[in-house]
JSON list of C-alpha atoms and ligand atoms in Angstrom, two decimals:
[
{"chain": "E", "resi": 1, "resn": "MET", "atom": "CA", "xyz": [45.16, 120.00, 66.68]},
{"chain": "E", "resi": 2, "resn": "ASN", "atom": "CA", "xyz": [41.54, 119.57, 67.68]},
{"chain": "E", "resi": 3, "resn": "TYR", "atom": "CA", "xyz": [41.80, 122.04, 70.57]},
{"chain": "E", "resi": 4, "resn": "SER", "atom": "CA", "xyz": [43.96, 125.08, 71.23]},
{"chain": "E", "resi": 5, "resn": "GLU", "atom": "CA", "xyz": [46.84, 125.10, 73.66]},
{"chain": "E", "resi": 6, "resn": "GLU", "atom": "CA", "xyz": [44.87, 127.48, 75.92]},
{"chain": "E", "resi": 7, "resn": "THR", "atom": "CA", "xyz": [41.90, 125.14, 75.99]},
{"chain": "E", "resi": 8, "resn": "TRP", "atom": "CA", "xyz": [44.06, 122.18, 76.96]},
{"chain": "E", "resi": 9, "resn": "ILE", "atom": "CA", "xyz": [45.81, 124.21, 79.66]},
{"chain": "E", "resi": 10, "resn": "GLY", "atom": "CA", "xyz": [42.44, 125.14, 81.18]},
{"chain": "E", "resi": 11, "resn": "TRP", "atom": "CA", "xyz": [41.36, 121.51, 81.36]},
{"chain": "E", "resi": 12, "resn": "MET", "atom": "CA", "xyz": [44.72, 120.33, 82.68]},
{"chain": "E", "resi": 13, "resn": "ASP", "atom": "CA", "xyz": [44.60, 123.02, 85.40]},
{"chain": "E", "resi": 14, "resn": "GLN", "atom": "CA", "xyz": [41.22, 121.78, 86.59]},
{"chain": "E", "resi": 15, "resn": "LEU", "atom": "CA", "xyz": [42.39, 118.17, 86.55]},
{"chain": "E", "resi": 16, "resn": "ALA", "atom": "CA", "xyz": [45.47, 119.07, 88.59]},
{"chain": "E", "resi": 17, "resn": "GLU", "atom": "CA", "xyz": [43.43, 121.08, 91.10]},
{"chain": "E", "resi": 18, "resn": "GLN", "atom": "CA", "xyz": [40.40, 118.83, 91.68]},
{"chain": "E", "resi": 19, "resn": "ASP", "atom": "CA", "xyz": [41.69, 115.44, 90.50]},
{"chain": "E", "resi": 20, "resn": "TYR", "atom": "CA", "xyz": [38.89, 115.39, 87.90]},
{"chain": "E", "resi": 21, "resn": "VAL", "atom": "CA", "xyz": [37.49, 117.53, 85.11]},
{"chain": "E", "resi": 22, "resn": "VAL", "atom": "CA", "xyz": [34.18, 117.49, 83.22]},
{"chain": "E", "resi": 23, "resn": "ILE", "atom": "CA", "xyz": [34.27, 118.67, 79.61]},
{"chain": "E", "resi": 24, "resn": "ASP", "atom": "CA", "xyz": [31.00, 119.13, 77.71]},
{"chain": "E", "resi": 25, "resn": "ASP", "atom": "CA", "xyz": [30.62, 118.88, 73.93]},
{"chain": "E", "resi": 26, "resn": "PHE", "atom": "CA", "xyz": [34.04, 117.27, 73.63]},
{"chain": "E", "resi": 27, "resn": "ILE", "atom": "CA", "xyz": [33.19, 115.80, 70.22]},
{"chain": "E", "resi": 28, "resn": "SER", "atom": "CA", "xyz": [31.04, 117.01, 67.31]},
{"chain": "E", "resi": 29, "resn": "ASP", "atom": "CA", "xyz": [27.63, 115.59, 66.32]},
{"chain": "E", "resi": 30, "resn": "GLU", "atom": "CA", "xyz": [29.29, 113.96, 63.32]},
{"chain": "E", "resi": 31, "resn": "GLU", "atom": "CA", "xyz": [31.90, 112.27, 65.53]},
{"chain": "E", "resi": 32, "resn": "TYR", "atom": "CA", "xyz": [29.18, 111.20, 67.94]},
{"chain": "E", "resi": 33, "resn": "ALA", "atom": "CA", "xyz": [27.30, 109.55, 65.06]},
{"chain": "E", "resi": 34, "resn": "LYS", "atom": "CA", "xyz": [30.49, 107.73, 63.99]},
{"chain": "E", "resi": 35, "resn": "ILE", "atom": "CA", "xyz": [31.00, 106.26, 67.45]},
{"chain": "E", "resi": 36, "resn": "MET", "atom": "CA", "xyz": [27.37, 105.20, 67.75]},
{"chain": "E", "resi": 37, "resn": "GLY", "atom": "CA", "xyz": [27.54, 103.58, 64.31]},
{"chain": "E", "resi": 38, "resn": "PHE", "atom": "CA", "xyz": [30.55, 101.63, 65.52]},
{"chain": "E", "resi": 39, "resn": "PHE", "atom": "CA", "xyz": [28.73, 100.78, 68.75]},
{"chain": "E", "resi": 40, "resn": "ASN", "atom": "CA", "xyz": [25.65, 99.50, 66.90]},
{"chain": "E", "resi": 41, "resn": "ASP", "atom": "CA", "xyz": [27.79, 97.32, 64.61]},
{"chain": "E", "resi": 42, "resn": "ALA", "atom": "CA", "xyz": [29.60, 95.84, 67.62]},
{"chain": "E", "resi": 43, "resn": "GLU", "atom": "CA", "xyz": [26.27, 95.09, 69.30]},
{"chain": "E", "resi": 44, "resn": "GLU", "atom": "CA", "xyz": [24.79, 93.51, 66.18]},
{"chain": "E", "resi": 45, "resn": "ASN", "atom": "CA", "xyz": [27.89, 91.36, 65.75]},
{"chain": "E", "resi": 46, "resn": "ASP", "atom": "CA", "xyz": [27.61, 90.24, 69.36]},
{"chain": "E", "resi": 47, "resn": "GLU", "atom": "CA", "xyz": [31.04, 91.64, 70.27]},
{"chain": "E", "resi": 48, "resn": "LEU", "atom": "CA", "xyz": [30.03, 93.05, 73.66]},
{"chain": "E", "resi": 49, "resn": "LYS", "atom": "CA", "xyz": [31.02, 90.68, 76.48]},
{"chain": "E", "resi": 50, "resn": "LYS", "atom": "CA", "xyz": [30.33, 90.63, 80.20]},
{"chain": "E", "resi": 51, "resn": "ALA", "atom": "CA", "xyz": [33.03, 92.65, 81.96]},
{"chain": "E", "resi": 52, "resn": "GLY", "atom": "CA", "xyz": [35.22, 91.05, 84.62]},
{"chain": "E", "resi": 53, "resn": "ILE", "atom": "CA", "xyz": [36.59, 92.25, 87.95]},
{"chain": "E", "resi": 54, "resn": "GLY", "atom": "CA", "xyz": [40.21, 91.32, 88.46]},
{"chain": "E", "resi": 55, "resn": "ALA", "atom": "CA", "xyz": [40.65, 87.65, 89.24]},
{"chain": "E", "resi": 56, "resn": "GLN", "atom": "CA", "xyz": [37.02, 87.15, 90.27]},
{"chain": "E", "resi": 57, "resn": "GLN", "atom": "CA", "xyz": [35.48, 84.49, 88.04]},
{"chain": "E", "resi": 58, "resn": "ASP", "atom": "CA", "xyz": [32.09, 83.99, 89.66]},
{"chain": "E", "resi": 59, "resn": "PHE", "atom": "CA", "xyz": [29.53, 85.25, 87.14]},
{"chain": "E", "resi": 60, "resn": "LYS", "atom": "CA", "xyz": [26.83, 85.98, 89.71]},
{"chain": "E", "resi": 61, "resn": "LEU", "atom": "CA", "xyz": [29.19, 87.88, 91.99]},
{"chain": "E", "resi": 62, "resn": "LYS", "atom": "CA", "xyz": [30.57, 89.80, 89.04]},
{"chain": "E", "resi": 63, "resn": "ALA", "atom": "CA", "xyz": [27.07, 90.93, 88.08]},
{"chain": "E", "resi": 64, "resn": "GLU", "atom": "CA", "xyz": [26.57, 92.22, 91.61]},
{"chain": "E", "resi": 65, "resn": "VAL", "atom": "CA", "xyz": [29.70, 94.35, 91.40]},
{"chain": "E", "resi": 66, "resn": "ARG", "atom": "CA", "xyz": [29.43, 95.55, 87.79]},
{"chain": "E", "resi": 67, "resn": "GLY", "atom": "CA", "xyz": [26.79, 94.91, 85.18]},
{"chain": "E", "resi": 68, "resn": "ASP", "atom": "CA", "xyz": [28.35, 96.30, 82.03]},
{"chain": "E", "resi": 69, "resn": "PHE", "atom": "CA", "xyz": [29.18, 94.61, 78.74]},
{"chain": "E", "resi": 70, "resn": "ILE", "atom": "CA", "xyz": [32.35, 95.73, 77.01]},
{"chain": "E", "resi": 71, "resn": "TYR", "atom": "CA", "xyz": [34.33, 95.46, 73.78]},
{"chain": "E", "resi": 72, "resn": "TRP", "atom": "CA", "xyz": [38.05, 96.28, 73.82]},
{"chain": "E", "resi": 73, "resn": "LEU", "atom": "CA", "xyz": [39.20, 98.55, 71.01]},
{"chain": "E", "resi": 74, "resn": "ASP", "atom": "CA", "xyz": [42.21, 98.08, 68.77]},
{"chain": "E", "resi": 75, "resn": "GLU", "atom": "CA", "xyz": [43.63, 101.14, 67.05]},
{"chain": "E", "resi": 76, "resn": "ASP", "atom": "CA", "xyz": [44.81, 99.19, 63.99]},
{"chain": "E", "resi": 77, "resn": "ARG", "atom": "CA", "xyz": [41.57, 97.29, 63.56]},
{"chain": "E", "resi": 78, "resn": "ASP", "atom": "CA", "xyz": [39.11, 100.03, 64.52]},
{"chain": "E", "resi": 79, "resn": "GLN", "atom": "CA", "xyz": [40.08, 102.67, 61.95]},
{"chain": "E", "resi": 80, "resn": "LYS", "atom": "CA", "xyz": [36.56, 104.09, 62.03]},
{"chain": "E", "resi": 81, "resn": "LEU", "atom": "CA", "xyz": [37.45, 105.57, 65.40]},
{"chain": "E", "resi": 82, "resn": "SER", "atom": "CA", "xyz": [40.81, 107.01, 64.28]},
{"chain": "E", "resi": 83, "resn": "PHE", "atom": "CA", "xyz": [39.57, 110.57, 64.90]},
{"chain": "E", "resi": 84, "resn": "PHE", "atom": "CA", "xyz": [39.03, 109.63, 68.53]},
{"chain": "E", "resi": 85, "resn": "PHE", "atom": "CA", "xyz": [42.49, 108.08, 68.86]},
{"chain": "E", "resi": 86, "resn": "ASP", "atom": "CA", "xyz": [43.92, 111.32, 67.41]},
{"chain": "E", "resi": 87, "resn": "ILE", "atom": "CA", "xyz": [42.23, 113.40, 70.12]},
{"chain": "E", "resi": 88, "resn": "LYS", "atom": "CA", "xyz": [43.46, 110.88, 72.69]},
{"chain": "E", "resi": 89, "resn": "GLU", "atom": "CA", "xyz": [47.06, 111.49, 71.51]},
{"chain": "E", "resi": 90, "resn": "GLU", "atom": "CA", "xyz": [46.50, 115.22, 71.94]},
{"chain": "E", "resi": 91, "resn": "LEU", "atom": "CA", "xyz": [45.27, 114.56, 75.47]},
{"chain": "E", "resi": 92, "resn": "ILE", "atom": "CA", "xyz": [48.35, 112.46, 76.24]},
{"chain": "E", "resi": 93, "resn": "GLN", "atom": "CA", "xyz": [50.64, 115.24, 74.94]},
{"chain": "E", "resi": 94, "resn": "SER", "atom": "CA", "xyz": [48.85, 117.79, 77.13]},
{"chain": "E", "resi": 95, "resn": "LEU", "atom": "CA", "xyz": [49.08, 115.60, 80.23]},
{"chain": "E", "resi": 96, "resn": "ARG", "atom": "CA", "xyz": [52.80, 115.12, 79.62]},
{"chain": "E", "resi": 97, "resn": "ARG", "atom": "CA", "xyz": [53.40, 118.81, 79.05]},
{"chain": "E", "resi": 98, "resn": "TYR", "atom": "CA", "xyz": [51.20, 120.38, 81.72]},
{"chain": "E", "resi": 99, "resn": "CYS", "atom": "CA", "xyz": [50.73, 117.68, 84.37]},
{"chain": "E", "resi": 100, "resn": "TYR", "atom": "CA", "xyz": [54.21, 116.16, 84.02]},
{"chain": "E", "resi": 101, "resn": "LEU", "atom": "CA", "xyz": [52.77, 112.67, 83.71]},
{"chain": "E", "resi": 102, "resn": "SER", "atom": "CA", "xyz": [54.91, 109.98, 82.21]},
{"chain": "E", "resi": 103, "resn": "LEU", "atom": "CA", "xyz": [52.45, 108.13, 80.01]},
{"chain": "E", "resi": 104, "resn": "SER", "atom": "CA", "xyz": [52.94, 105.40, 77.49]},
{"chain": "E", "resi": 105, "resn": "GLY", "atom": "CA", "xyz": [50.06, 103.62, 75.95]},
{"chain": "E", "resi": 106, "resn": "SER", "atom": "CA", "xyz": [46.38, 103.37, 76.63]},
{"chain": "E", "resi": 107, "resn": "GLU", "atom": "CA", "xyz": [43.53, 100.88, 76.69]},
{"chain": "E", "resi": 108, "resn": "PHE", "atom": "CA", "xyz": [39.96, 101.66, 75.64]},
{"chain": "E", "resi": 109, "resn": "HIS", "atom": "CA", "xyz": [36.67, 99.84, 75.40]},
{"chain": "E", "resi": 110, "resn": "ILE", "atom": "CA", "xyz": [33.09, 100.66, 74.58]},
{"chain": "E", "resi": 111, "resn": "ALA", "atom": "CA", "xyz": [30.68, 99.82, 77.38]},
{"chain": "E", "resi": 112, "resn": "LYS", "atom": "CA", "xyz": [26.95, 99.19, 77.63]},
{"chain": "E", "resi": 113, "resn": "TYR", "atom": "CA", "xyz": [25.13, 98.98, 80.95]},
{"chain": "E", "resi": 114, "resn": "PRO", "atom": "CA", "xyz": [21.75, 97.33, 80.33]},
{"chain": "E", "resi": 115, "resn": "ALA", "atom": "CA", "xyz": [18.80, 98.77, 82.27]},
{"chain": "E", "resi": 116, "resn": "GLY", "atom": "CA", "xyz": [18.94, 97.70, 85.92]},
{"chain": "E", "resi": 117, "resn": "THR", "atom": "CA", "xyz": [22.73, 97.47, 86.17]},
{"chain": "E", "resi": 118, "resn": "HIS", "atom": "CA", "xyz": [25.37, 99.45, 88.07]},
{"chain": "E", "resi": 119, "resn": "TYR", "atom": "CA", "xyz": [29.04, 99.41, 89.11]},
{"chain": "E", "resi": 120, "resn": "HIS", "atom": "CA", "xyz": [29.86, 99.42, 92.82]},
{"chain": "E", "resi": 121, "resn": "ARG", "atom": "CA", "xyz": [32.10, 102.07, 94.35]},
{"chain": "E", "resi": 122, "resn": "HIS", "atom": "CA", "xyz": [35.72, 101.32, 93.35]},
{"chain": "E", "resi": 123, "resn": "LEU", "atom": "CA", "xyz": [39.12, 102.61, 92.27]},
{"chain": "E", "resi": 124, "resn": "ASP", "atom": "CA", "xyz": [40.36, 101.90, 88.74]},
{"chain": "E", "resi": 125, "resn": "GLN", "atom": "CA", "xyz": [43.66, 100.56, 90.01]},
{"chain": "E", "resi": 126, "resn": "PHE", "atom": "CA", "xyz": [42.78, 97.03, 91.07]},
{"chain": "E", "resi": 127, "resn": "ASN", "atom": "CA", "xyz": [46.15, 96.21, 92.59]},
{"chain": "E", "resi": 128, "resn": "GLU", "atom": "CA", "xyz": [49.63, 97.57, 93.16]},
{"chain": "E", "resi": 129, "resn": "SER", "atom": "CA", "xyz": [50.87, 96.55, 89.74]},
{"chain": "E", "resi": 130, "resn": "SER", "atom": "CA", "xyz": [48.14, 98.48, 87.95]},
{"chain": "E", "resi": 131, "resn": "ASN", "atom": "CA", "xyz": [49.58, 101.17, 85.73]},
{"chain": "E", "resi": 132, "resn": "ARG", "atom": "CA", "xyz": [46.38, 103.07, 85.05]},
{"chain": "E", "resi": 133, "resn": "GLN", "atom": "CA", "xyz": [47.02, 106.80, 85.58]},
{"chain": "E", "resi": 134, "resn": "ILE", "atom": "CA", "xyz": [44.10, 108.69, 84.08]},
{"chain": "E", "resi": 135, "resn": "THR", "atom": "CA", "xyz": [40.56, 107.43, 83.49]},
{"chain": "E", "resi": 136, "resn": "VAL", "atom": "CA", "xyz": [38.83, 108.77, 80.38]},
{"chain": "E", "resi": 137, "resn": "LEU", "atom": "CA", "xyz": [35.05, 108.52, 80.06]},
{"chain": "E", "resi": 138, "resn": "LEU", "atom": "CA", "xyz": [33.14, 109.71, 77.01]},
{"chain": "E", "resi": 139, "resn": "TYR", "atom": "CA", "xyz": [29.39, 109.47, 77.54]},
{"chain": "E", "resi": 140, "resn": "LEU", "atom": "CA", "xyz": [27.12, 108.68, 74.64]},
{"chain": "E", "resi": 141, "resn": "ASN", "atom": "CA", "xyz": [23.57, 108.90, 75.99]},
{"chain": "E", "resi": 142, "resn": "LYS", "atom": "CA", "xyz": [21.57, 111.15, 73.71]},
{"chain": "E", "resi": 143, "resn": "GLU", "atom": "CA", "xyz": [18.66, 112.89, 75.41]},
{"chain": "E", "resi": 144, "resn": "TRP", "atom": "CA", "xyz": [19.67, 111.61, 78.83]},
{"chain": "E", "resi": 145, "resn": "LYS", "atom": "CA", "xyz": [17.26, 113.01, 81.41]},
{"chain": "E", "resi": 146, "resn": "LYS", "atom": "CA", "xyz": [16.83, 112.94, 85.16]},
{"chain": "E", "resi": 147, "resn": "GLY", "atom": "CA", "xyz": [15.26, 109.64, 86.15]},
{"chain": "E", "resi": 148, "resn": "ASP", "atom": "CA", "xyz": [17.23, 107.70, 83.53]},
{"chain": "E", "resi": 149, "resn": "GLY", "atom": "CA", "xyz": [19.82, 106.99, 86.24]},
{"chain": "E", "resi": 150, "resn": "GLY", "atom": "CA", "xyz": [23.36, 105.77, 85.59]},
{"chain": "E", "resi": 151, "resn": "GLU", "atom": "CA", "xyz": [24.97, 108.87, 87.09]},
{"chain": "E", "resi": 152, "resn": "LEU", "atom": "CA", "xyz": [28.65, 108.61, 87.94]},
{"chain": "E", "resi": 153, "resn": "VAL", "atom": "CA", "xyz": [29.33, 109.50, 91.56]},
{"chain": "E", "resi": 154, "resn": "ILE", "atom": "CA", "xyz": [32.78, 110.77, 92.52]},
{"chain": "E", "resi": 155, "resn": "TYR", "atom": "CA", "xyz": [33.70, 110.42, 96.19]},
{"chain": "E", "resi": 156, "resn": "LYS", "atom": "CA", "xyz": [36.07, 113.19, 97.16]},
{"chain": "E", "resi": 157, "resn": "ASP", "atom": "CA", "xyz": [36.93, 114.77, 100.51]},
{"chain": "E", "resi": 158, "resn": "GLY", "atom": "CA", "xyz": [33.74, 113.39, 102.08]},
{"chain": "E", "resi": 159, "resn": "GLU", "atom": "CA", "xyz": [31.64, 114.81, 99.26]},
{"chain": "E", "resi": 160, "resn": "GLU", "atom": "CA", "xyz": [29.64, 113.09, 96.55]},
{"chain": "E", "resi": 161, "resn": "ILE", "atom": "CA", "xyz": [29.86, 114.72, 93.14]},
{"chain": "E", "resi": 162, "resn": "MET", "atom": "CA", "xyz": [27.24, 113.60, 90.61]},
{"chain": "E", "resi": 163, "resn": "VAL", "atom": "CA", "xyz": [28.15, 113.52, 86.94]},
{"chain": "E", "resi": 164, "resn": "GLU", "atom": "CA", "xyz": [25.27, 112.95, 84.53]},
{"chain": "E", "resi": 165, "resn": "PRO", "atom": "CA", "xyz": [26.26, 110.68, 81.62]},
{"chain": "E", "resi": 166, "resn": "ILE", "atom": "CA", "xyz": [25.03, 112.99, 78.86]},
{"chain": "E", "resi": 167, "resn": "SER", "atom": "CA", "xyz": [26.18, 112.55, 75.29]},
{"chain": "E", "resi": 168, "resn": "LYS", "atom": "CA", "xyz": [29.45, 114.12, 74.15]},
{"chain": "E", "resi": 169, "resn": "ARG", "atom": "CA", "xyz": [30.51, 114.82, 77.74]},
{"chain": "E", "resi": 170, "resn": "VAL", "atom": "CA", "xyz": [34.00, 113.73, 78.79]},
{"chain": "E", "resi": 171, "resn": "LEU", "atom": "CA", "xyz": [35.08, 113.05, 82.36]},
{"chain": "E", "resi": 172, "resn": "LEU", "atom": "CA", "xyz": [38.77, 112.68, 83.22]},
{"chain": "E", "resi": 173, "resn": "PHE", "atom": "CA", "xyz": [40.03, 111.70, 86.64]},
{"chain": "E", "resi": 174, "resn": "LYS", "atom": "CA", "xyz": [43.07, 110.32, 88.39]},
{"chain": "E", "resi": 175, "resn": "SER", "atom": "CA", "xyz": [42.75, 106.54, 88.38]},
{"chain": "E", "resi": 176, "resn": "ASP", "atom": "CA", "xyz": [44.73, 105.91, 91.56]},
{"chain": "E", "resi": 177, "resn": "THR", "atom": "CA", "xyz": [42.92, 108.29, 93.94]},
{"chain": "E", "resi": 178, "resn": "VAL", "atom": "CA", "xyz": [39.38, 108.99, 92.76]},
{"chain": "E", "resi": 179, "resn": "GLU", "atom": "CA", "xyz": [36.82, 106.50, 94.07]},
{"chain": "E", "resi": 180, "resn": "HIS", "atom": "CA", "xyz": [33.67, 106.36, 91.99]},
{"chain": "E", "resi": 181, "resn": "GLU", "atom": "CA", "xyz": [30.47, 104.45, 91.40]},
{"chain": "E", "resi": 182, "resn": "VAL", "atom": "CA", "xyz": [27.92, 104.04, 88.61]},
{"chain": "E", "resi": 183, "resn": "LEU", "atom": "CA", "xyz": [24.39, 104.31, 89.98]},
{"chain": "E", "resi": 184, "resn": "THR", "atom": "CA", "xyz": [21.78, 101.90, 88.68]},
{"chain": "E", "resi": 185, "resn": "THR", "atom": "CA", "xyz": [20.71, 102.90, 85.22]},
{"chain": "E", "resi": 186, "resn": "ASN", "atom": "CA", "xyz": [17.05, 102.66, 84.25]},
{"chain": "E", "resi": 187, "resn": "VAL", "atom": "CA", "xyz": [17.75, 102.76, 80.52]},
{"chain": "E", "resi": 188, "resn": "PRO", "atom": "CA", "xyz": [20.58, 101.21, 78.46]},
{"chain": "E", "resi": 189, "resn": "ARG", "atom": "CA", "xyz": [23.67, 103.35, 79.15]},
{"chain": "E", "resi": 190, "resn": "TYR", "atom": "CA", "xyz": [26.47, 103.85, 76.62]},
{"chain": "E", "resi": 191, "resn": "SER", "atom": "CA", "xyz": [30.04, 105.07, 76.98]},
{"chain": "E", "resi": 192, "resn": "LEU", "atom": "CA", "xyz": [33.54, 104.88, 75.56]},
{"chain": "E", "resi": 193, "resn": "THR", "atom": "CA", "xyz": [35.91, 104.28, 78.46]},
{"chain": "E", "resi": 194, "resn": "GLY", "atom": "CA", "xyz": [39.64, 104.05, 78.72]},
{"chain": "E", "resi": 195, "resn": "TRP", "atom": "CA", "xyz": [42.81, 104.49, 80.70]},
{"chain": "E", "resi": 196, "resn": "LEU", "atom": "CA", "xyz": [46.07, 106.24, 79.99]},
{"chain": "E", "resi": 197, "resn": "LEU", "atom": "CA", "xyz": [48.88, 104.08, 81.25]},
{"chain": "E", "resi": 198, "resn": "HIS", "atom": "CA", "xyz": [52.11, 104.75, 83.03]},
{"chain": "E", "resi": 199, "resn": "GLN", "atom": "CA", "xyz": [55.30, 103.44, 81.54]},
{"chain": "E", "resi": 200, "resn": "PRO", "atom": "CA", "xyz": [55.23, 99.80, 82.66]},
{"chain": "E", "resi": 201, "resn": "ALA", "atom": "CA", "xyz": [57.80, 99.25, 85.41]},
{"chain": "E", "resi": 202, "resn": "ASN", "atom": "CA", "xyz": [59.20, 96.17, 83.71]},
{"chain": "E", "resi": 203, "resn": "VAL", "atom": "CA", "xyz": [59.94, 97.81, 80.38]},
{"chain": "E", "resi": 204, "resn": "GLY", "atom": "CA", "xyz": [63.66, 98.10, 81.17]},
{"chain": "E", "resi": 205, "resn": "TYR", "atom": "CA", "xyz": [63.74, 94.45, 81.96]},
{"chain": "E", "resi": 206, "resn": "LEU", "atom": "CA", "xyz": [62.09, 93.59, 78.67]},
{"chain": "E", "resi": 207, "resn": "LEU", "atom": "CA", "xyz": [64.56, 95.68, 76.70]},
{"chain": "E", "resi": 208, "resn": "ARG", "atom": "CA", "xyz": [67.64, 94.09, 78.20]},
{"chain": "Y", "resi": 301, "resn": "OGA", "atom": "C1", "xyz": [34.86, 101.82, 85.01]},
{"chain": "Y", "resi": 301, "resn": "OGA", "atom": "C2", "xyz": [33.94, 102.87, 85.48]},
{"chain": "Y", "resi": 301, "resn": "OGA", "atom": "C3", "xyz": [32.37, 104.61, 85.01]},
{"chain": "Y", "resi": 301, "resn": "OGA", "atom": "C4", "xyz": [31.31, 105.03, 84.04]},
{"chain": "Y", "resi": 301, "resn": "OGA", "atom": "O1", "xyz": [34.64, 101.29, 83.90]},
{"chain": "Y", "resi": 301, "resn": "OGA", "atom": "O2", "xyz": [35.82, 101.51, 85.73]},
{"chain": "Y", "resi": 301, "resn": "OGA", "atom": "O3", "xyz": [34.05, 103.23, 86.62]},
{"chain": "Y", "resi": 301, "resn": "OGA", "atom": "O4", "xyz": [30.78, 106.14, 84.25]},
{"chain": "Y", "resi": 301, "resn": "OGA", "atom": "N1", "xyz": [33.07, 103.44, 84.63]},
{"chain": "Y", "resi": 301, "resn": "OGA", "atom": "O5", "xyz": [31.00, 104.31, 83.11]},
{"chain": "Y", "resi": 302, "resn": "NI", "atom": "NI1", "xyz": [35.93, 102.77, 87.35]}
]
């Protein structure tokens, strides 16, 4: 266990009450360095690719909606990040136990927003068949300061909640109800982003 039962319960309570929770210093400095090492390797090997938006194929339009470059992770391949996948399992257990979510599986990518890019206001469930339940964001911007931009705005009950993308901070929110936006970043902006997935509806069909 990375975190105590009490700690998890506190976070799960906040998530249940406000539909989101911000957790600072979620990982250690050592773990942060591991992720950034992985990130730098991926960048040097040219693994980061322009992110898409559903079925939309138009490159120019895509860039207007979201400007990030991403690299999808694979738990078997990306053993360097195994410590992170372990914490993710702990998170899934806690969500099952305390939020009664039925989760199976996850999908994660690293993301870089070059200076001058943003992501329009959106929901993380693109369509009815989307099975994304919980959005997980781990920010990686060391020495982020006001003016760097790239804040995440949560739109909730007519309010705008600003979350600064500072390193080692985690933001969890409900993927189906929480609209959000990434403001234009003035410096390269780094994160590890993922979704915890609901049991796919067609699993019974596949097992038959
Ligand atoms: C997303 C997203 C927010 C962020 O990838 O869907 O909204 O803060 N990211 O990077
Ligand atoms: Ni999103």
